[in-house]
Amino acid sequence: MSHKRVAILISGGGSNMVALLDSMRGDHPARPCLVMSNDASAGGLAKAAERGVATAVVDHRPFGGDRAAFEAELIKPLIAAQTDIVCLAGFMRVLTAGFVGQWTGRMLNIHPSLLPKYRGLHTHARALEAGEREHGCTVHEVTPELDEGPILGQARVPVRADDTPERLAARVLVQEHALYPAVLRRFAGGMREPLLMP
Ligand code: GRF
């Protein structure tokens, strides 16, 4: 069986990236082909290299605000690695419609909220401020609208009275590390039915 080739884009420590890498083995229909970051100091790059996965860096800073010029470089290692599926995992650059449009149906992202609630940043603090009783994370297909695409999976956690954004984030992150690998395995196998955990 030829495996789907998965590239993972990170900006920092890549805890989701590690969970994804460690899941792609045995009868899993996908294998990692690349881990790439916009930041050469991203801690996840060393973790990928330790696991024998090819890495690349395309620093966004030399391009200033020219997103298209940055993306014209960003796509090269993805093409060279013959990527079938792109997983954004803590990747902190907004991608243009032009770039995303080239990966329609083949690019996933994990977002730390129960979309469509709390698109954007600071999701845990916003959920606490709003008095939410539950919170969680979502894996979705990436479309040009930020945090908008078809939902492929969600995991829920209860909000506790003494939660701080940090404590809530840590509880959600544990679920992210279970959800993203489970969704990628289904997605690589051709399934599109959303996975709802628990
Ligand atoms: C997490 O909150 C994740 O939901 C978001 O980026 C943050 C860091 O993820 N995508 P990671 O630890 O770098 O995978």
Coordinates of C-alpha atoms and ligand atoms in Angstrom, one line a residue:
M1 CA 0.0 0.0 0.0
S2 CA 1.4 3.4 -0.8
H3 CA 1.2 5.7 2.1
K4 CA -0.2 9.2 2.0
R5 CA 2.7 11.7 2.5
V6 CA 2.1 14.1 5.3
A7 CA 3.9 17.4 5.8
I8 CA 3.5 19.2 9.1
L9 CA 4.0 23.0 9.5
I10 CA 5.0 24.4 12.9
S11 CA 6.1 27.6 14.5
G12 CA 7.2 26.5 18.0
G13 CA 7.6 23.4 20.2
G14 CA 5.3 21.3 18.0
S15 CA 3.7 19.1 20.7
N16 CA 0.9 18.3 18.2
M17 CA 3.5 17.6 15.5
V18 CA 5.2 15.0 17.8
A19 CA 1.9 13.3 18.5
L20 CA 1.2 13.2 14.8
L21 CA 4.7 11.8 14.0
D22 CA 4.5 9.2 16.7
S23 CA 1.0 8.0 15.4
M24 CA 2.1 7.4 11.7
R25 CA 3.4 3.9 12.0
G26 CA 2.2 0.3 11.4
D27 CA -1.0 0.0 9.5
H28 CA -1.6 3.8 9.6
P29 CA -2.3 4.9 5.9
A30 CA 0.1 7.9 6.1
R31 CA 3.8 8.6 6.8
P32 CA 5.5 11.9 7.5
C33 CA 7.5 13.4 4.6
L34 CA 8.5 16.8 6.1
V35 CA 8.3 19.1 9.1
M36 CA 8.7 22.7 8.2
S37 CA 8.7 25.9 10.2
N38 CA 8.7 29.7 9.5
D39 CA 11.1 30.0 12.5
A40 CA 14.5 28.4 12.6
S41 CA 14.5 28.4 16.4
A42 CA 11.3 26.3 16.6
G43 CA 11.9 23.6 19.1
G44 CA 9.9 21.1 17.1
L45 CA 12.5 21.0 14.3
A46 CA 15.0 19.1 16.6
K47 CA 12.2 16.7 17.7
A48 CA 11.4 15.9 14.1
A49 CA 15.1 15.4 13.2
E50 CA 15.5 13.1 16.2
R51 CA 12.7 11.0 14.7
G52 CA 14.4 10.9 11.3
V53 CA 12.0 13.2 9.6
A54 CA 13.2 15.7 7.0
T55 CA 12.9 19.3 8.1
A56 CA 12.9 22.7 6.4
V57 CA 12.8 26.3 7.4
V58 CA 11.4 29.2 5.4
D59 CA 11.7 32.3 7.5
H60 CA 8.8 34.7 6.9
R61 CA 10.7 37.8 8.1
P62 CA 12.7 38.6 5.0
F63 CA 9.5 38.9 3.1
G64 CA 8.0 41.6 5.3
G65 CA 4.3 41.9 4.6
D66 CA 4.6 40.2 1.2
R67 CA 2.7 37.0 2.1
A68 CA 2.6 35.8 -1.5
A69 CA 6.4 36.0 -1.8
F70 CA 6.8 34.1 1.5
E71 CA 4.3 31.5 0.3
A72 CA 6.1 31.1 -3.1
E73 CA 9.1 29.9 -1.1
L74 CA 7.1 28.0 1.5
I75 CA 5.5 25.8 -1.2
K76 CA 8.8 24.6 -2.6
P77 CA 9.8 22.0 0.1
L78 CA 6.2 20.8 0.1
I79 CA 6.3 20.1 -3.6
A80 CA 9.8 18.6 -3.4
A81 CA 8.6 16.2 -0.7
Q82 CA 5.7 15.2 -2.9
T83 CA 3.2 16.1 -0.1
D84 CA -0.3 14.7 -0.2
I85 CA -1.6 16.2 3.0
V86 CA -0.5 19.3 5.0
C87 CA -1.1 19.5 8.7
L88 CA -0.9 22.9 10.4
A89 CA 0.2 22.3 14.0
G90 CA 0.8 25.4 16.0
F91 CA 1.7 27.2 12.7
M92 CA 1.3 30.9 13.5
R93 CA 1.3 32.5 10.1
V94 CA -2.0 33.4 8.3
L95 CA -2.0 31.8 4.8
T96 CA -3.5 33.6 1.8
A97 CA -6.5 32.3 -0.1
G98 CA -4.1 31.8 -3.1
F99 CA -1.9 29.4 -1.1
V100 CA -4.8 27.6 0.7
G101 CA -6.6 27.2 -2.6
Q102 CA -3.8 25.0 -3.9
W103 CA -4.4 22.6 -1.0
T104 CA -8.2 22.5 -0.9
G105 CA -9.3 19.2 0.7
R106 CA -5.7 18.4 1.6
M107 CA -4.9 20.8 4.4
L108 CA -5.8 20.4 8.1
N109 CA -5.5 22.6 11.2
I110 CA -6.1 22.2 14.9
H111 CA -7.7 25.1 16.7
P112 CA -8.0 25.3 20.5
S113 CA -11.7 25.9 20.7
L114 CA -15.0 24.3 19.9
L115 CA -15.5 26.0 16.5
P116 CA -17.4 27.9 15.4
K117 CA -17.0 29.4 18.8
Y118 CA -13.8 31.5 19.5
R119 CA -12.1 31.8 16.2
G120 CA -8.8 33.6 16.4
L121 CA -6.4 33.9 19.3
H122 CA -6.6 33.8 23.2
T123 CA -9.4 31.2 23.0
H124 CA -9.0 29.8 26.5
A125 CA -9.1 33.2 28.2
R126 CA -12.1 34.2 26.1
A127 CA -14.0 31.0 27.0
L128 CA -13.4 31.6 30.7
E129 CA -14.4 35.3 30.4
A130 CA -17.6 34.2 28.8
G131 CA -18.4 31.7 31.6
E132 CA -18.3 28.7 29.3
R133 CA -19.1 25.4 31.1
E134 CA -17.1 23.4 28.4
H135 CA -14.4 24.1 26.0
G136 CA -12.1 22.0 23.7
C137 CA -10.4 21.8 20.4
T138 CA -11.3 21.3 16.7
V139 CA -9.6 19.8 13.7
H140 CA -10.9 21.3 10.5
E141 CA -10.1 21.5 6.8
V142 CA -8.3 24.7 6.0
T143 CA -10.2 27.1 3.7
P144 CA -9.5 30.8 2.9
E145 CA -11.6 32.0 5.8
L146 CA -9.6 31.8 9.1
D147 CA -10.7 28.9 11.3
E148 CA -13.8 28.3 9.1
G149 CA -13.4 25.1 7.1
P150 CA -15.4 21.8 7.4
I151 CA -15.0 20.3 10.9
L152 CA -13.3 16.9 10.9
G153 CA -13.2 16.3 14.7
Q154 CA -13.8 17.9 18.1
A155 CA -12.8 17.0 21.7
R156 CA -14.5 18.6 24.7
V157 CA -13.3 19.3 28.2
P158 CA -15.2 20.6 31.2
V159 CA -14.4 24.0 32.4
R160 CA -13.6 24.0 36.2
A161 CA -14.5 26.9 38.6
D162 CA -10.8 27.4 39.5
D163 CA -9.5 27.3 35.9
T164 CA -7.0 29.7 34.6
P165 CA -6.3 30.1 30.9
E166 CA -3.1 28.1 31.4
R167 CA -4.7 25.3 33.3
L168 CA -7.6 25.1 30.7
A169 CA -5.1 25.2 27.8
A170 CA -3.1 22.4 29.3
R171 CA -6.3 20.2 29.7
V172 CA -7.3 21.0 26.1
L173 CA -3.8 20.3 24.8
V174 CA -4.0 16.7 26.2
Q175 CA -7.1 16.3 24.1
E176 CA -5.5 17.8 21.0
H177 CA -2.7 15.2 21.2
A178 CA -5.4 12.5 21.0
L179 CA -7.8 14.2 18.5
Y180 CA -5.4 15.3 15.8
P181 CA -3.8 11.8 15.3
A182 CA -7.2 10.1 15.3
V183 CA -8.6 12.6 12.7
L184 CA -5.5 12.4 10.5
R185 CA -5.7 8.6 10.4
R186 CA -9.3 8.7 9.3
F187 CA -8.7 11.5 6.8
A188 CA -5.7 9.7 5.3
G189 CA -8.0 6.7 4.9
G190 CA -10.6 8.8 3.1
M191 CA -13.1 9.3 5.9
R192 CA -14.7 12.7 6.2
E193 CA -17.3 12.0 8.9
P194 CA -16.5 14.2 11.9
L195 CA -15.0 12.4 15.0
L196 CA -16.5 13.6 18.3
M197 CA -14.6 12.8 21.5
P198 CA -15.4 11.6 24.1
Ligands
GRF1 C1 -2.0 24.9 20.6 O1 -2.9 25.7 21.4 C2 -2.7 24.4 19.4 O2 -4.1 24.3 19.6 C3 -2.5 25.6 18.4 O3 -1.1 26.0 18.7 C4 -0.9 25.8 20.1 C5 0.5 25.1 20.2 O4 0.5 23.9 19.6 N1 -2.6 25.1 17.1 P1 1.8 23.0 19.6 O5 2.1 22.6 21.0 O6 2.9 23.8 19.0 O7 1.4 21.8 18.8

